[in-house]
Amino acid sequence: MVTFKLIIGLMFIWSTAVVLLGLFVAIFKRKESIPLENDQILRFACIICAHNEEVVIHRPIESLLNSDYPEEKLDIVVFADNCSDRTAEIANAFGSRVKVYEKSSPSSGKGDVLHWGVELIKNNGYDALAIVDADNEVDKFWLKRLNAAMARGAKIVTGHRMASNAFKNLITGWYSVYWNLMNELSNRVRANLMLSSMLTGTGFAFRLSVLPEEGWNTKTFVEDLEFAFQQNVRGNRVVYVDDAVFFDEQPISFKPMWRQLCRWATGGLQIIRHYLFVWLMALIKMPTPRMFDCFAIITLGLSGTILLLLDIAEGDMGFLVGYFAFCWASALLATFLSRYSIRSLFLPILSFPIFVLILSATVAYSVVHPQHRWKPIQHGN
């Protein structure tokens, strides 16, 4: 136990140092304005994976159609995965700029759908693929900003994720604070230090050239983190583009929130199980801060929550108080740096440690009862 706590303590020190150094660099680093207009305009396929999403599928399609991006350089591609509703019909109704592929064979999750679909389109002349979810909406300049970053050399880029229903209730407020943490105290600080940012499931893009011969090949429930890890091992970091804003619907009740958090926890445990040895070998071959950080960022949250629960079980309330204080300070700082005011998210910030405890509980639950199949979250509430 002492050794385990020491390892976790060192990881927290690393994570805290990354945040502090990243914020310090931001003080002295003038924000660079990347011109949106440039000579290199990539041809994108914007992929939407959808399973029975007839209520919301119009959202990403309409927002992408309204993008300030040349029509001839953008195709919207819908992978309709075993849909029993009107998802494919609604997508087809938008016309020739929306290409719909219907999958009828069994799927084990989003990664499986992407493997199937990318194989169908990877030889269609696209320079890059962008991934959005069926409940997303993108800013008018989202794609143009991603293109600008890729034209300057980035191979994998991710945007700034915000909740489309941030003020619906306390749960969506918690998610908004959580995404503030990811945007401001994870992705932005890592971008300042030239480390690799995180992918959070949607709102990202990559050049087709980064895919190996087997194409998209992920096997965990967190295909985003797995893909980012695979690419870091191959030498490609994820570049965060703060101005590339997109909006994502969050769960509004406890049951879907619990299901989603359990899926994330199970996926994180899967990555540790499948990739720990791969990471150690890669770290030995390429002992760089980025290679260390790319796996530490995955394991930190999981191991930290396990440590929290163990200390609670042992009656160590001092650690719990410190953990709560850390949650409050992080939530306040992230929201202060974000596009929201602290006042607008005051109650979610005040109660944010409850969300962290729920997240910790899903980790503990998933250790004993991991998810064995992908469970979709209903959208359009």
PDB file of C-alpha atoms in Angstrom, residues 45-173:
ATOM      1  CA  ALA A  45     -14.777  13.555 -44.566  1.00  0.00           C
ATOM      2  CA  CYS A  46     -16.673  14.472 -41.409  1.00  0.00           C
ATOM      3  CA  ILE A  47     -17.783  11.175 -39.897  1.00  0.00           C
ATOM      4  CA  ILE A  48     -20.889  10.797 -37.734  1.00  0.00           C
ATOM      5  CA  CYS A  49     -21.383   7.397 -36.083  1.00  0.00           C
ATOM      6  CA  ALA A  50     -25.070   6.964 -35.280  1.00  0.00           C
ATOM      7  CA  HIS A  51     -27.171   4.225 -33.706  1.00  0.00           C
ATOM      8  CA  ASN A  52     -30.890   5.081 -33.608  1.00  0.00           C
ATOM      9  CA  GLU A  53     -30.323   8.845 -33.494  1.00  0.00           C
ATOM     10  CA  GLU A  54     -33.333  10.052 -35.509  1.00  0.00           C
ATOM     11  CA  VAL A  55     -34.102  12.730 -32.903  1.00  0.00           C
ATOM     12  CA  VAL A  56     -30.708  14.475 -33.105  1.00  0.00           C
ATOM     13  CA  ILE A  57     -28.961  13.417 -36.325  1.00  0.00           C
ATOM     14  CA  HIS A  58     -29.968  16.679 -38.007  1.00  0.00           C
ATOM     15  CA  ARG A  59     -27.902  18.726 -35.529  1.00  0.00           C
ATOM     16  CA  PRO A  60     -24.363  17.858 -36.671  1.00  0.00           C
ATOM     17  CA  ILE A  61     -25.413  17.637 -40.327  1.00  0.00           C
ATOM     18  CA  GLU A  62     -27.003  21.096 -40.353  1.00  0.00           C
ATOM     19  CA  SER A  63     -24.121  22.702 -38.453  1.00  0.00           C
ATOM     20  CA  LEU A  64     -21.557  21.133 -40.806  1.00  0.00           C
ATOM     21  CA  LEU A  65     -23.542  22.204 -43.873  1.00  0.00           C
ATOM     22  CA  ASN A  66     -23.496  25.749 -42.481  1.00  0.00           C
ATOM     23  CA  SER A  67     -19.720  25.642 -41.933  1.00  0.00           C
ATOM     24  CA  ASP A  68     -17.540  28.292 -43.529  1.00  0.00           C
ATOM     25  CA  TYR A  69     -15.630  25.718 -45.565  1.00  0.00           C
ATOM     26  CA  PRO A  70     -15.529  25.064 -49.337  1.00  0.00           C
ATOM     27  CA  GLU A  71     -18.324  22.664 -50.283  1.00  0.00           C
ATOM     28  CA  GLU A  72     -16.151  20.738 -52.711  1.00  0.00           C
ATOM     29  CA  LYS A  73     -13.681  20.009 -49.894  1.00  0.00           C
ATOM     30  CA  LEU A  74     -16.200  18.614 -47.408  1.00  0.00           C
ATOM     31  CA  ASP A  75     -18.262  15.450 -47.367  1.00  0.00           C
ATOM     32  CA  ILE A  76     -20.493  14.544 -44.438  1.00  0.00           C
ATOM     33  CA  VAL A  77     -20.427  10.791 -43.882  1.00  0.00           C
ATOM     34  CA  VAL A  78     -22.947   9.022 -41.657  1.00  0.00           C
ATOM     35  CA  PHE A  79     -22.240   5.488 -40.469  1.00  0.00           C
ATOM     36  CA  ALA A  80     -25.712   4.266 -39.495  1.00  0.00           C
ATOM     37  CA  ASP A  81     -24.978   1.363 -37.169  1.00  0.00           C
ATOM     38  CA  ASN A  82     -27.770  -1.216 -37.031  1.00  0.00           C
ATOM     39  CA  CYS A  83     -30.436   1.480 -36.916  1.00  0.00           C
ATOM     40  CA  SER A  84     -34.049   0.421 -36.501  1.00  0.00           C
ATOM     41  CA  ASP A  85     -35.418   3.976 -36.718  1.00  0.00           C
ATOM     42  CA  ARG A  86     -35.318   6.761 -39.362  1.00  0.00           C
ATOM     43  CA  THR A  87     -31.688   7.821 -38.794  1.00  0.00           C
ATOM     44  CA  ALA A  88     -30.492   6.791 -42.268  1.00  0.00           C
ATOM     45  CA  GLU A  89     -33.636   8.152 -43.949  1.00  0.00           C
ATOM     46  CA  ILE A  90     -33.279  11.570 -42.310  1.00  0.00           C
ATOM     47  CA  ALA A  91     -29.565  11.760 -43.163  1.00  0.00           C
ATOM     48  CA  ASN A  92     -30.225  10.786 -46.792  1.00  0.00           C
ATOM     49  CA  ALA A  93     -32.850  13.525 -47.056  1.00  0.00           C
ATOM     50  CA  PHE A  94     -30.127  16.193 -46.856  1.00  0.00           C
ATOM     51  CA  GLY A  95     -28.963  15.345 -50.367  1.00  0.00           C
ATOM     52  CA  SER A  96     -25.721  14.583 -52.144  1.00  0.00           C
ATOM     53  CA  ARG A  97     -23.359  16.254 -49.656  1.00  0.00           C
ATOM     54  CA  VAL A  98     -24.317  13.653 -47.051  1.00  0.00           C
ATOM     55  CA  LYS A  99     -23.171  10.107 -47.749  1.00  0.00           C
ATOM     56  CA  VAL A 100     -24.867   7.385 -45.686  1.00  0.00           C
ATOM     57  CA  TYR A 101     -23.450   3.915 -45.120  1.00  0.00           C
ATOM     58  CA  GLU A 102     -25.665   1.439 -43.294  1.00  0.00           C
ATOM     59  CA  LYS A 103     -24.042  -1.257 -41.174  1.00  0.00           C
ATOM     60  CA  SER A 104     -26.088  -4.385 -40.493  1.00  0.00           C
ATOM     61  CA  SER A 105     -23.414  -6.705 -39.098  1.00  0.00           C
ATOM     62  CA  PRO A 106     -23.012  -6.849 -35.273  1.00  0.00           C
ATOM     63  CA  SER A 107     -20.965  -4.060 -33.633  1.00  0.00           C
ATOM     64  CA  SER A 108     -19.069  -4.163 -30.368  1.00  0.00           C
ATOM     65  CA  GLY A 109     -18.860  -0.390 -30.023  1.00  0.00           C
ATOM     66  CA  LYS A 110     -17.925   2.851 -31.757  1.00  0.00           C
ATOM     67  CA  GLY A 111     -14.378   1.653 -32.464  1.00  0.00           C
ATOM     68  CA  ASP A 112     -15.775  -1.327 -34.351  1.00  0.00           C
ATOM     69  CA  VAL A 113     -18.023   0.956 -36.434  1.00  0.00           C
ATOM     70  CA  LEU A 114     -15.095   3.246 -37.239  1.00  0.00           C
ATOM     71  CA  HIS A 115     -12.941   0.300 -38.322  1.00  0.00           C
ATOM     72  CA  TRP A 116     -15.709  -0.872 -40.664  1.00  0.00           C
ATOM     73  CA  GLY A 117     -16.538   2.572 -42.027  1.00  0.00           C
ATOM     74  CA  VAL A 118     -13.044   3.972 -42.470  1.00  0.00           C
ATOM     75  CA  GLU A 119     -12.194   0.967 -44.632  1.00  0.00           C
ATOM     76  CA  LEU A 120     -15.079   1.924 -46.933  1.00  0.00           C
ATOM     77  CA  ILE A 121     -14.003   5.533 -47.486  1.00  0.00           C
ATOM     78  CA  LYS A 122     -10.240   5.710 -46.958  1.00  0.00           C
ATOM     79  CA  ASN A 123      -9.514   5.440 -50.697  1.00  0.00           C
ATOM     80  CA  ASN A 124     -12.031   8.107 -51.743  1.00  0.00           C
ATOM     81  CA  GLY A 125      -9.499  10.922 -52.072  1.00  0.00           C
ATOM     82  CA  TYR A 126      -9.808  12.447 -48.601  1.00  0.00           C
ATOM     83  CA  ASP A 127      -6.836  14.146 -46.957  1.00  0.00           C
ATOM     84  CA  ALA A 128      -8.267  13.985 -43.442  1.00  0.00           C
ATOM     85  CA  LEU A 129     -11.110  12.580 -41.381  1.00  0.00           C
ATOM     86  CA  ALA A 130     -13.004  14.485 -38.678  1.00  0.00           C
ATOM     87  CA  ILE A 131     -15.098  12.749 -36.027  1.00  0.00           C
ATOM     88  CA  VAL A 132     -18.261  14.195 -34.484  1.00  0.00           C
ATOM     89  CA  ASP A 133     -21.098  12.560 -32.563  1.00  0.00           C
ATOM     90  CA  ALA A 134     -24.744  12.417 -33.591  1.00  0.00           C
ATOM     91  CA  ASP A 135     -25.745  14.900 -30.867  1.00  0.00           C
ATOM     92  CA  ASN A 136     -23.020  17.456 -31.655  1.00  0.00           C
ATOM     93  CA  GLU A 137     -23.105  20.892 -33.205  1.00  0.00           C
ATOM     94  CA  VAL A 138     -19.970  22.590 -34.493  1.00  0.00           C
ATOM     95  CA  ASP A 139     -19.063  26.246 -34.626  1.00  0.00           C
ATOM     96  CA  LYS A 140     -19.169  27.845 -38.077  1.00  0.00           C
ATOM     97  CA  PHE A 141     -15.356  28.031 -38.178  1.00  0.00           C
ATOM     98  CA  TRP A 142     -14.638  24.731 -36.386  1.00  0.00           C
ATOM     99  CA  LEU A 143     -13.436  22.899 -39.476  1.00  0.00           C
ATOM    100  CA  LYS A 144     -11.570  25.901 -40.846  1.00  0.00           C
ATOM    101  CA  ARG A 145      -9.596  26.232 -37.608  1.00  0.00           C
ATOM    102  CA  LEU A 146      -8.736  22.526 -37.588  1.00  0.00           C
ATOM    103  CA  ASN A 147      -7.619  22.814 -41.214  1.00  0.00           C
ATOM    104  CA  ALA A 148      -5.439  25.829 -40.366  1.00  0.00           C
ATOM    105  CA  ALA A 149      -3.661  23.891 -37.609  1.00  0.00           C
ATOM    106  CA  MET A 150      -3.151  20.889 -39.884  1.00  0.00           C
ATOM    107  CA  ALA A 151      -1.872  23.097 -42.697  1.00  0.00           C
ATOM    108  CA  ARG A 152       0.838  24.240 -40.265  1.00  0.00           C
ATOM    109  CA  GLY A 153       1.985  20.673 -39.679  1.00  0.00           C
ATOM    110  CA  ALA A 154      -0.331  19.140 -37.070  1.00  0.00           C
ATOM    111  CA  LYS A 155      -1.390  15.589 -37.923  1.00  0.00           C
ATOM    112  CA  ILE A 156      -4.011  15.082 -35.188  1.00  0.00           C
ATOM    113  CA  VAL A 157      -6.054  17.973 -33.806  1.00  0.00           C
ATOM    114  CA  THR A 158      -8.821  18.321 -31.254  1.00  0.00           C
ATOM    115  CA  GLY A 159     -11.171  21.187 -30.549  1.00  0.00           C
ATOM    116  CA  HIS A 160     -12.698  22.921 -27.525  1.00  0.00           C
ATOM    117  CA  ARG A 161     -15.613  20.876 -26.159  1.00  0.00           C
ATOM    118  CA  MET A 162     -18.578  22.585 -24.521  1.00  0.00           C
ATOM    119  CA  ALA A 163     -21.915  21.307 -23.260  1.00  0.00           C
ATOM    120  CA  SER A 164     -24.866  22.271 -25.442  1.00  0.00           C
ATOM    121  CA  ASN A 165     -27.170  21.953 -22.405  1.00  0.00           C
ATOM    122  CA  ALA A 166     -24.777  23.344 -19.791  1.00  0.00           C
ATOM    123  CA  PHE A 167     -27.467  24.978 -17.656  1.00  0.00           C
ATOM    124  CA  LYS A 168     -30.190  22.326 -17.914  1.00  0.00           C
ATOM    125  CA  ASN A 169     -29.663  21.000 -14.380  1.00  0.00           C
ATOM    126  CA  LEU A 170     -26.968  20.160 -11.828  1.00  0.00           C
ATOM    127  CA  ILE A 171     -25.736  17.075 -13.719  1.00  0.00           C
ATOM    128  CA  THR A 172     -25.161  18.950 -16.974  1.00  0.00           C
ATOM    129  CA  GLY A 173     -23.480  21.663 -14.896  1.00  0.00           C
TER     130      GLY A 173
END
